[in-house]
Coordinates of C-alpha atoms in Angstrom, one line a residue:
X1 CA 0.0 0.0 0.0
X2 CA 2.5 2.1 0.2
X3 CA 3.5 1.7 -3.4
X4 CA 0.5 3.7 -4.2
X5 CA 0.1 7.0 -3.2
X6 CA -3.4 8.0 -3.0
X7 CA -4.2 11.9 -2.9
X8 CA -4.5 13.2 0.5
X9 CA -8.0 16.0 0.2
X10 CA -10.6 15.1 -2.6
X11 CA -9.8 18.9 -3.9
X12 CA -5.8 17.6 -4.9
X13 CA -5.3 18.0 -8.7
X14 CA -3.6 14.7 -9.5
X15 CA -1.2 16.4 -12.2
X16 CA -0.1 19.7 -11.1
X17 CA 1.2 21.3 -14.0
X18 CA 1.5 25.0 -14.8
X19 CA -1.8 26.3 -15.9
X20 CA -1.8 28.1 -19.4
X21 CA -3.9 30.9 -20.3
X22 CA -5.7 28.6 -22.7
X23 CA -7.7 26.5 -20.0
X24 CA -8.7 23.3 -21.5
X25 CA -10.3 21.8 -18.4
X26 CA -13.7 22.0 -16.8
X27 CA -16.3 24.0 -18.3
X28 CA -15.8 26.9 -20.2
X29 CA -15.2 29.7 -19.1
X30 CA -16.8 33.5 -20.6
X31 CA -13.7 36.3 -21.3
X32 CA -15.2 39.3 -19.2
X33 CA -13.7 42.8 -20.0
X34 CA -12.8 45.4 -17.2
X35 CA -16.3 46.4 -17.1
X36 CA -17.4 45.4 -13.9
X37 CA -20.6 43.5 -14.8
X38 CA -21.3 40.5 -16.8
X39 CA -23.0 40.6 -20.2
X40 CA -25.9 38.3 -18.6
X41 CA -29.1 39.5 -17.5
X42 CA -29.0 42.9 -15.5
X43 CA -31.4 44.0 -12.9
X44 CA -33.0 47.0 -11.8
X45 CA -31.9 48.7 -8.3
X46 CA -30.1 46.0 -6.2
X47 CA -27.3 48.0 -4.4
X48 CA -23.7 47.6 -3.0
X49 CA -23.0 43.9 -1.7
X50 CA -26.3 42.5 -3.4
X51 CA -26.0 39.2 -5.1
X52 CA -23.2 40.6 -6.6
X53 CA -20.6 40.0 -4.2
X54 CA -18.5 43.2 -3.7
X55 CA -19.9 45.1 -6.1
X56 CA -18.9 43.2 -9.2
X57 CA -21.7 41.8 -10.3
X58 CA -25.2 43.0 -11.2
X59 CA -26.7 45.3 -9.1
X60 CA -23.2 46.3 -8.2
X61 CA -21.4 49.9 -9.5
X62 CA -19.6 49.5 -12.5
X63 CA -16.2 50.2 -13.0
X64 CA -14.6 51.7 -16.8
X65 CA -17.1 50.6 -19.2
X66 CA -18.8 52.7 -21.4
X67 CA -22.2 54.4 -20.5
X68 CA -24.6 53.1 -22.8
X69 CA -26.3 56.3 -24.3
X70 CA -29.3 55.8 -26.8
X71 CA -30.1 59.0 -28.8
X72 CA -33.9 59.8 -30.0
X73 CA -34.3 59.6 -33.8
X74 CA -34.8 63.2 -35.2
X75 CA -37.8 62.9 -37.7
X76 CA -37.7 65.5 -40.4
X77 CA -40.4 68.2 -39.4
X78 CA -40.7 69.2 -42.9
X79 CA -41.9 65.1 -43.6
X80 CA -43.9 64.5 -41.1
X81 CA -46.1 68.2 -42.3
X82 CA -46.0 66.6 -46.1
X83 CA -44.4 69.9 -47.0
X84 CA -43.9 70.0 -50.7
X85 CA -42.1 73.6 -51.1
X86 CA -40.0 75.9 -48.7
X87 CA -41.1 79.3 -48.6
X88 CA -38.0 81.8 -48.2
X89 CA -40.8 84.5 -47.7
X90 CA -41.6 83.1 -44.5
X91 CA -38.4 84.3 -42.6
X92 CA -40.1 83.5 -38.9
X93 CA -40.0 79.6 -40.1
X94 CA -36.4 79.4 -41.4
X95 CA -35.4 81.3 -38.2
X96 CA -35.1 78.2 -36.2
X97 CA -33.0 76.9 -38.9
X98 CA -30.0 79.5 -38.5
X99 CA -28.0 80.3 -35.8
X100 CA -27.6 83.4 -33.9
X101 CA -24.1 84.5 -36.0
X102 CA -25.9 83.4 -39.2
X103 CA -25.1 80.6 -40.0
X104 CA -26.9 77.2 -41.0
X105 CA -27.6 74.4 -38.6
X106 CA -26.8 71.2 -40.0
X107 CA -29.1 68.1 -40.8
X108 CA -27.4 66.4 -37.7
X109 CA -29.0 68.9 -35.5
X110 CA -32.3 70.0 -36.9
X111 CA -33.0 66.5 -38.0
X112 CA -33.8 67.2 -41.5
X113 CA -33.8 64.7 -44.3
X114 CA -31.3 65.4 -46.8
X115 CA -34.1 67.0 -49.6
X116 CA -35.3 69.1 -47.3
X117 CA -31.9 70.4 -46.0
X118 CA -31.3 71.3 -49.4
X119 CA -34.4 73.2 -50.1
X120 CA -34.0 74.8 -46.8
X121 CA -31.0 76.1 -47.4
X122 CA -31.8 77.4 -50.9
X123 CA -34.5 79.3 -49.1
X124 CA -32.4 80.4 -46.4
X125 CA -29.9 81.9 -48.6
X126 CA -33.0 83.3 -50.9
X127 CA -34.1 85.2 -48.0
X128 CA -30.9 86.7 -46.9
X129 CA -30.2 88.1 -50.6
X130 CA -33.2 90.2 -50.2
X131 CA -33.0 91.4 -46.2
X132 CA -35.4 88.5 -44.3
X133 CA -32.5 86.8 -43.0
X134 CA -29.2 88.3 -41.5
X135 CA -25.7 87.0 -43.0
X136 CA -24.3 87.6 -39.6
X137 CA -24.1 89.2 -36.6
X138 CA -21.8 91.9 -35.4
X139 CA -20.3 91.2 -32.3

């Protein structure tokens, strides 16, 4: 019997090699980032030392990732009034358009499709040539 030598707690590992960073063993395992929280299924509320442990998990206070941050969809108010022709006449309409110096918001911020930011800016510049619209401000 003493030929054999049997291992002396069930949690031994029989071979102990060096473990690699490619684990081959057991089940497998998911590669978290440094973000804190898992990609699983997140909770509302839950607070420090919830089910999380010490604040790792969800429920827990993130640390470094990214704040997720979902803009609205800007809908072209020019679409959504089926308006088939921009008056430049109508100077207290294009005013939202242009900025206090003068010049021309873009289609990022107003929302605008790309038609309508075209005919708005014709109109725009239309009602500048003939004094609607300032070109700029003095400052």
């Amino acid at each position: 019997m003493s030929d054999q030598s049997a291992p002396e707690s069930p949690n031994v590992n029989p071979n102990p090699a060096p473990r690699a960073e490619g684990h081959t063993g057991g089940p497998p395992r998911r590669s978290e980032g440094h973000s804190g929280g898992g990609g699983g299924s997140r909770r509302e509320g839950g607070g420090p030392g919830g089910p999380g442990g010490l604040g790792g998990g969800p429920g827990g206070p993130r640390r470094g990732g990214k704040r997720q941050y979902f803009r609205k969809k800007k809908v072209c108010r020019f679409c959504v009034e089926h308006v088939d022709f921009i008056d430049y006449k109508k100077a207290e309409m294009l005013q939202p358009f242009v900025q206090e110096r003068g010049k021309i918001l873009p289609r990022r911020m107003t929302g605008t499709c790309s038609r309508h930011q075209r005919w708005l800016g014709e109109a725009i510049k239309r009602a500048r040539n003939i004094a609607l619209l300032p070109f700029a401000t003095e400052l």
